[in-house]
XYZ file of C-alpha atoms in Angstrom:
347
model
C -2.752 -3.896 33.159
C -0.541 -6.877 31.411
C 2.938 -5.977 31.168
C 5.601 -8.471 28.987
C 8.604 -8.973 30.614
C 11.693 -10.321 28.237
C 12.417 -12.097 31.834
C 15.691 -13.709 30.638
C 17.256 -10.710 28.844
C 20.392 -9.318 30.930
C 23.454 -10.285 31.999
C 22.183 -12.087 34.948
C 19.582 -14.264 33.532
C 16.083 -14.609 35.067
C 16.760 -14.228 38.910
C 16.563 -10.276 39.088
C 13.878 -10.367 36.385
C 11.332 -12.580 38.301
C 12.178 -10.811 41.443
C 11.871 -7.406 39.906
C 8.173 -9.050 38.662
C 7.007 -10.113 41.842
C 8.127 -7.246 43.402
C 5.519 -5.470 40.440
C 2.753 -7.636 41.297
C 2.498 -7.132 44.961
C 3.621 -3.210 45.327
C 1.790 -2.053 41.899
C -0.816 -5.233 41.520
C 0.690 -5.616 37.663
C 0.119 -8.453 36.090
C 3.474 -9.461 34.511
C 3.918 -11.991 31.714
C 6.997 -13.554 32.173
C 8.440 -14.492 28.651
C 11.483 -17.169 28.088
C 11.879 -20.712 28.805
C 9.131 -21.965 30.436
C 11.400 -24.732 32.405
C 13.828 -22.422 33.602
C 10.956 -19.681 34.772
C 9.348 -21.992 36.628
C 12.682 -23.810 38.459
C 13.683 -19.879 39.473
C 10.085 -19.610 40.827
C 10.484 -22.686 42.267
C 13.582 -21.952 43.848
C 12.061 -18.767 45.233
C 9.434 -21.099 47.108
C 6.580 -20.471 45.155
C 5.304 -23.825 43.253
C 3.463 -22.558 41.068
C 2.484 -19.102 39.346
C 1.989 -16.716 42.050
C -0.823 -13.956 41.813
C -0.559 -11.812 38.873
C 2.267 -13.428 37.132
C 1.950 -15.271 34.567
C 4.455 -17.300 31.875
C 4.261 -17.576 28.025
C 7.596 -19.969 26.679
C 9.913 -18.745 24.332
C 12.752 -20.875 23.411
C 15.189 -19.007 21.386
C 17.502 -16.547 22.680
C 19.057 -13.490 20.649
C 22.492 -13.858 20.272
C 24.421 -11.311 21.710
C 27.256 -10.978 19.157
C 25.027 -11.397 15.881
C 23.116 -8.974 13.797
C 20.259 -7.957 15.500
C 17.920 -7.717 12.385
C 19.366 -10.860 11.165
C 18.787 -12.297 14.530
C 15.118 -11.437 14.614
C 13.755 -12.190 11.366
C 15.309 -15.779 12.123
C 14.630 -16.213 15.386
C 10.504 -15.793 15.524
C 9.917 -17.168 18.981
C 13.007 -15.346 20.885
C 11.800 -14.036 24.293
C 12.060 -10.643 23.278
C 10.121 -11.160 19.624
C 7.792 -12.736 21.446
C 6.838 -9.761 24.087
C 7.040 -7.344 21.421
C 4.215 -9.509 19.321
C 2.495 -9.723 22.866
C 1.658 -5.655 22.600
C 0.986 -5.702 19.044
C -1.569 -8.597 19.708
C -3.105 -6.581 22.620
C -2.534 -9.448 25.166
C 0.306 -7.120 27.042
C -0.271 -3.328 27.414
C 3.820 -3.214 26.902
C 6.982 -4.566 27.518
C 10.253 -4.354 29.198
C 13.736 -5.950 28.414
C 17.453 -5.789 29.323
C 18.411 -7.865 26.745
C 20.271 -7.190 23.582
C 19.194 -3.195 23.194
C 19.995 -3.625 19.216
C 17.156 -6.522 19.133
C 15.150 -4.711 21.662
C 14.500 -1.587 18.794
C 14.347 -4.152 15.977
C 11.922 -6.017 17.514
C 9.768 -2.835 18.314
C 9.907 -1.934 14.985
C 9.117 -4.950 13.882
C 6.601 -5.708 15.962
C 5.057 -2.599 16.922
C 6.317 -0.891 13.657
C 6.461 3.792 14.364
C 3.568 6.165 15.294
C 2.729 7.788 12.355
C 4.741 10.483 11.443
C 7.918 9.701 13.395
C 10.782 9.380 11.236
C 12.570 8.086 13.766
C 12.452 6.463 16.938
C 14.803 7.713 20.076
C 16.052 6.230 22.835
C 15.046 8.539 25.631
C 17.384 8.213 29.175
C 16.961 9.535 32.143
C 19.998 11.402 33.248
C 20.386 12.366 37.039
C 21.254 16.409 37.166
C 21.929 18.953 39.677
C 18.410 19.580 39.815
C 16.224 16.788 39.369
C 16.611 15.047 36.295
C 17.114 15.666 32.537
C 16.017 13.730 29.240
C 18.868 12.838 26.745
C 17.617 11.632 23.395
C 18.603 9.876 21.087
C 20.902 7.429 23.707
C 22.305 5.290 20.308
C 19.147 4.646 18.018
C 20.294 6.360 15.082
C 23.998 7.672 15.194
C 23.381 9.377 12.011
C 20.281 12.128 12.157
C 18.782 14.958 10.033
C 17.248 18.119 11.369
C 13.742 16.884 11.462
C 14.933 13.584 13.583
C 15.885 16.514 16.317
C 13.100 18.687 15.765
C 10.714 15.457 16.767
C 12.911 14.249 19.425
C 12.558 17.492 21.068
C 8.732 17.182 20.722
C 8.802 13.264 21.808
C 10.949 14.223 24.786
C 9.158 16.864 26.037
C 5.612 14.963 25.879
C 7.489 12.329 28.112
C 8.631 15.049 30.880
C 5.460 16.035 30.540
C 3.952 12.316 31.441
C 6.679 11.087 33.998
C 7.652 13.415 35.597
C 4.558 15.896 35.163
C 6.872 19.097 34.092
C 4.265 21.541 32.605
C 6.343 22.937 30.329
C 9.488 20.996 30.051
C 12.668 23.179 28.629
C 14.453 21.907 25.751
C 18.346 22.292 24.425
C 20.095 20.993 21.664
C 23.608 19.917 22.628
C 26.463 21.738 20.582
C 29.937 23.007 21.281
C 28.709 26.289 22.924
C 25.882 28.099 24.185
C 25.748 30.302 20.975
C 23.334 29.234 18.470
C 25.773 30.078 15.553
C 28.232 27.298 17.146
C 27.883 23.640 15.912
C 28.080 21.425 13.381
C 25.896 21.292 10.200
C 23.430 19.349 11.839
C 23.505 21.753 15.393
C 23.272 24.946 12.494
C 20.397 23.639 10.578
C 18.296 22.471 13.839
C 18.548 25.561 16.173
C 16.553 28.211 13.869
C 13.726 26.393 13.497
C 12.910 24.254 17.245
C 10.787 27.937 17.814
C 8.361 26.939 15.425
C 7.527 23.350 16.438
C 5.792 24.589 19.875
C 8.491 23.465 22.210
C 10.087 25.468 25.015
C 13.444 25.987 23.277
C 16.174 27.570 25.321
C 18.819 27.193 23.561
C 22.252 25.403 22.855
C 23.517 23.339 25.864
C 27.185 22.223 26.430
C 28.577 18.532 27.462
C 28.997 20.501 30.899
C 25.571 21.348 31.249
C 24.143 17.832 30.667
C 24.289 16.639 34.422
C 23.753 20.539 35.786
C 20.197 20.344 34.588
C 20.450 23.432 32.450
C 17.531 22.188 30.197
C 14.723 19.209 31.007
C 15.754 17.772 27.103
C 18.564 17.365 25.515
C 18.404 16.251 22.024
C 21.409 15.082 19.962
C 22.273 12.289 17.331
C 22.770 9.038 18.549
C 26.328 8.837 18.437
C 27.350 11.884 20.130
C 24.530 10.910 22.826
C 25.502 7.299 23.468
C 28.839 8.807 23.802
C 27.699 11.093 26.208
C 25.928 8.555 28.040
C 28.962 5.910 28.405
C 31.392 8.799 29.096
C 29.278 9.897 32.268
C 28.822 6.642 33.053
C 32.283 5.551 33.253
C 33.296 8.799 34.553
C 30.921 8.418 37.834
C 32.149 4.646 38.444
C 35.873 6.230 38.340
C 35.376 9.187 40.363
C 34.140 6.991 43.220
C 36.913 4.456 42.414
C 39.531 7.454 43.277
C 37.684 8.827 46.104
C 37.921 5.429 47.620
C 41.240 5.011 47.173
C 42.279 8.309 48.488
C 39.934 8.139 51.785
C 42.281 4.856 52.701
C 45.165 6.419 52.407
C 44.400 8.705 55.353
C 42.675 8.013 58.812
C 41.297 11.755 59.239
C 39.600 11.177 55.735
C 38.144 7.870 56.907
C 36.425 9.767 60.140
C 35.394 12.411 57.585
C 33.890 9.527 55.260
C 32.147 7.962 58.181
C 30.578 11.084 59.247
C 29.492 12.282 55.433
C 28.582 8.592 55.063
C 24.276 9.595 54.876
C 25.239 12.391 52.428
C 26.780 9.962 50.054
C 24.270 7.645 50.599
C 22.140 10.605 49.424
C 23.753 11.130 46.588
C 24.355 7.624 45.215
C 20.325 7.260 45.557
C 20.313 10.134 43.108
C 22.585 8.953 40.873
C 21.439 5.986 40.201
C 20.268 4.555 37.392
C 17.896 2.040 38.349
C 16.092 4.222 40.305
C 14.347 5.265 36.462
C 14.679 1.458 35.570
C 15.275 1.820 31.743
C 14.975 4.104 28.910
C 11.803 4.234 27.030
C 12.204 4.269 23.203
C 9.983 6.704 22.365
C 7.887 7.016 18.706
C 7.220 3.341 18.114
C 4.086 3.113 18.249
C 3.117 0.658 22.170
C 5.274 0.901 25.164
C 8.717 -0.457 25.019
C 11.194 -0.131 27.842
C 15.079 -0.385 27.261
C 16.598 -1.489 30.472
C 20.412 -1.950 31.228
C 21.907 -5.459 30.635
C 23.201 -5.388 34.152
C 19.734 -4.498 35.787
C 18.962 -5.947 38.952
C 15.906 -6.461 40.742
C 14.899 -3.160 41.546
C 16.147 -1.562 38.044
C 13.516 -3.960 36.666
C 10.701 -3.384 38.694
C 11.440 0.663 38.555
C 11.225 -0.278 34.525
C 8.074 -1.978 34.603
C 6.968 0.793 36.804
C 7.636 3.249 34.664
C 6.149 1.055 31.767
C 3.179 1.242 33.197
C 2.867 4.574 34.081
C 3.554 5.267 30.531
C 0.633 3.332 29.862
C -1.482 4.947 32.249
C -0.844 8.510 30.698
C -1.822 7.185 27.386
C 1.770 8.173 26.345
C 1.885 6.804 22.694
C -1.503 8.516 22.124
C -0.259 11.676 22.820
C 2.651 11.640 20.821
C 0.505 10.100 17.983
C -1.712 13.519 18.285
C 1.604 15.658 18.712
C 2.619 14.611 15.300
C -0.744 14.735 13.684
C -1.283 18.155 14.563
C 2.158 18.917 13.623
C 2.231 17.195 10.348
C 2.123 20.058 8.263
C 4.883 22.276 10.363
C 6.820 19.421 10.169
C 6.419 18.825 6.143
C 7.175 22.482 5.626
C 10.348 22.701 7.852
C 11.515 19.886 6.117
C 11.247 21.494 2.704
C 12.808 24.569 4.078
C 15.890 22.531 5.483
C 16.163 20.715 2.160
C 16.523 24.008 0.354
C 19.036 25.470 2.892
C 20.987 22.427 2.789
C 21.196 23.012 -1.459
């Protein structure tokens, strides 16, 4: 299995990314095609002490770079042989199985798009993240594709998100909420109101409207939301965890019994920093474009980028676009009719 890795996307340029790589070729025996400038991929190998290509890795230049503060469609239609065009056009040529990048995440969907263009009927693609929960783990989607969604964007998130528990984390039967303002189904916004009645009849395990509290209790396996409230969600926990453990720091030094208390809990919160964190998943898939394309954060290190490619190709391995593909086929005609119904309600 070939796997494309934009391996100069991030903040950090291409150390964690060819580490992450090698890291994939000798624990999963991946072969990874690292994609950027060819000069500076080999100098980091180099500098790693291997001379040339080690087993399983491979390189395939790409000059240009997407600039971060530009337009990311703009970007992409101009810039053909960008690292991350390039491992996009990799899949769609079916010389990579898929591909992984922590660059830009704008030019990461445009280029899937563009490249890989949607599964047929998906509206819409989602950004599907991992978030870590009380219980295991939980599926938020859309993480900031669209920030502006209809009913029937929801309706196939739900069934795109629940095919994925379903593949990674083998949930038979994964549970699905929609997030709202309160657990009753009457609660909501227009978009909440016109959703809820009708994610019973798409064959998903509905259970209901979720609240912001319940994201990280792991009330439901999915969560599906628009993109802004669910990049919003995602930031805000984000930035609330990094905070939290800011203040608990800063407390513990203030007193000497709480720094013997700290010492002693210190494997519990090891424990739960392993659970919490993010690049134990590695990325977030963006699920309904039709090959394998892995999100991963623009501060990724090593291991963030080998859990991504990881997760890439187990994604691969469970035929994961496939499925999805025959979820909407066979759904096709629920979907056209709820769509006409939700039309008519709406007028």
């Amino acid at each position: 299995m070939k796997i494309a890795l934009d391996a100069l996307g991030g903040d950090f340029g291409a150390r964690p990314n060819v580490l992450g790589a090698l890291q994939a070729a000798k624990k999963l025996n991946l072969d990874v095609i690292l994609v950027g400038d060819e000069a500076v991929l080999r100098q980091e190998l180099a500098n790693l002490g291997y001379a040339k290509e080690p087993e399983h890795i491979s390189i395939v230049h790409a000059p240009d770079t997407i600039d971060m503060a530009a337009e990311p469609a703009k970007e992409c239609r101009n810039k053909k042989n960008a690292s991350i065009i390039v491992c996009a056009n990799l899949v769609h040529k079916k010389e990579a199985d898929a591909f992984v990048s922590a660059g830009h995440s704008g030019a990461t969907m445009v280029a899937a798009l563009f490249g890989l263009g949607r599964i047929k009927g998906v509206q819409r693609p989602a950004i599907a993240t991992p978030m870590p929960t009380y219980k295991g783990v939980s599926l938020l989607l859309d993480g900031g594709a669209n920030a502006d969604c209809k009913p029937i964007h929801l309706l196939q998130f739900a069934v795109m998100g629940s095919a994925y528990m379903q593949k990674v984390f083998d949930i038979p039967a994964p549970s699905v909420g929609v997030l709202s303002i309160g657990e009753e189904e009457t609660k909501g916004n227009m978009l909440v109101k016109h959703t809820v009645p009708h994610m019973r009849e798409i064959g998903v395990n509905f259970k209901g409207t979720v609240e912001g509290r319940d994201v990280n209790t792991g009330e439901t396996d999915v969560i599906v939301c628009d993109g802004f409230v669910g990049n919003i969600v995602l930031k805000l926990a984000e930035g609330l965890a990094k905070t939290m453990i800011a203040m608990i720091k800063r407390e513990v030094k203030k007193r000497p019994l709480a720094i013997l208390g700290a010492l002693l809990s210190k494997g519990a919160f090891k424990a739960v920093k392993k659970h919490t964190n993010p690049d134990c998943y590695g990325g977030a898939p963006l699920v309904g474009v039709n090959g394998v394309a892995i999100i991963s954060h623009g501060k990724s290190n090593d291991f963030a980028i080998f859990n991504a490619l990881k997760t890439a190709a187990r994604l691969v391995e469970k035929n994961f676009v496939g499925d999805i593909a025959a979820k909407m086929a066979a759904l096709k005609p629920t979907f056209d009719n709820l769509e006409k119904e939700i039309h008519q309600e709406n007028h």
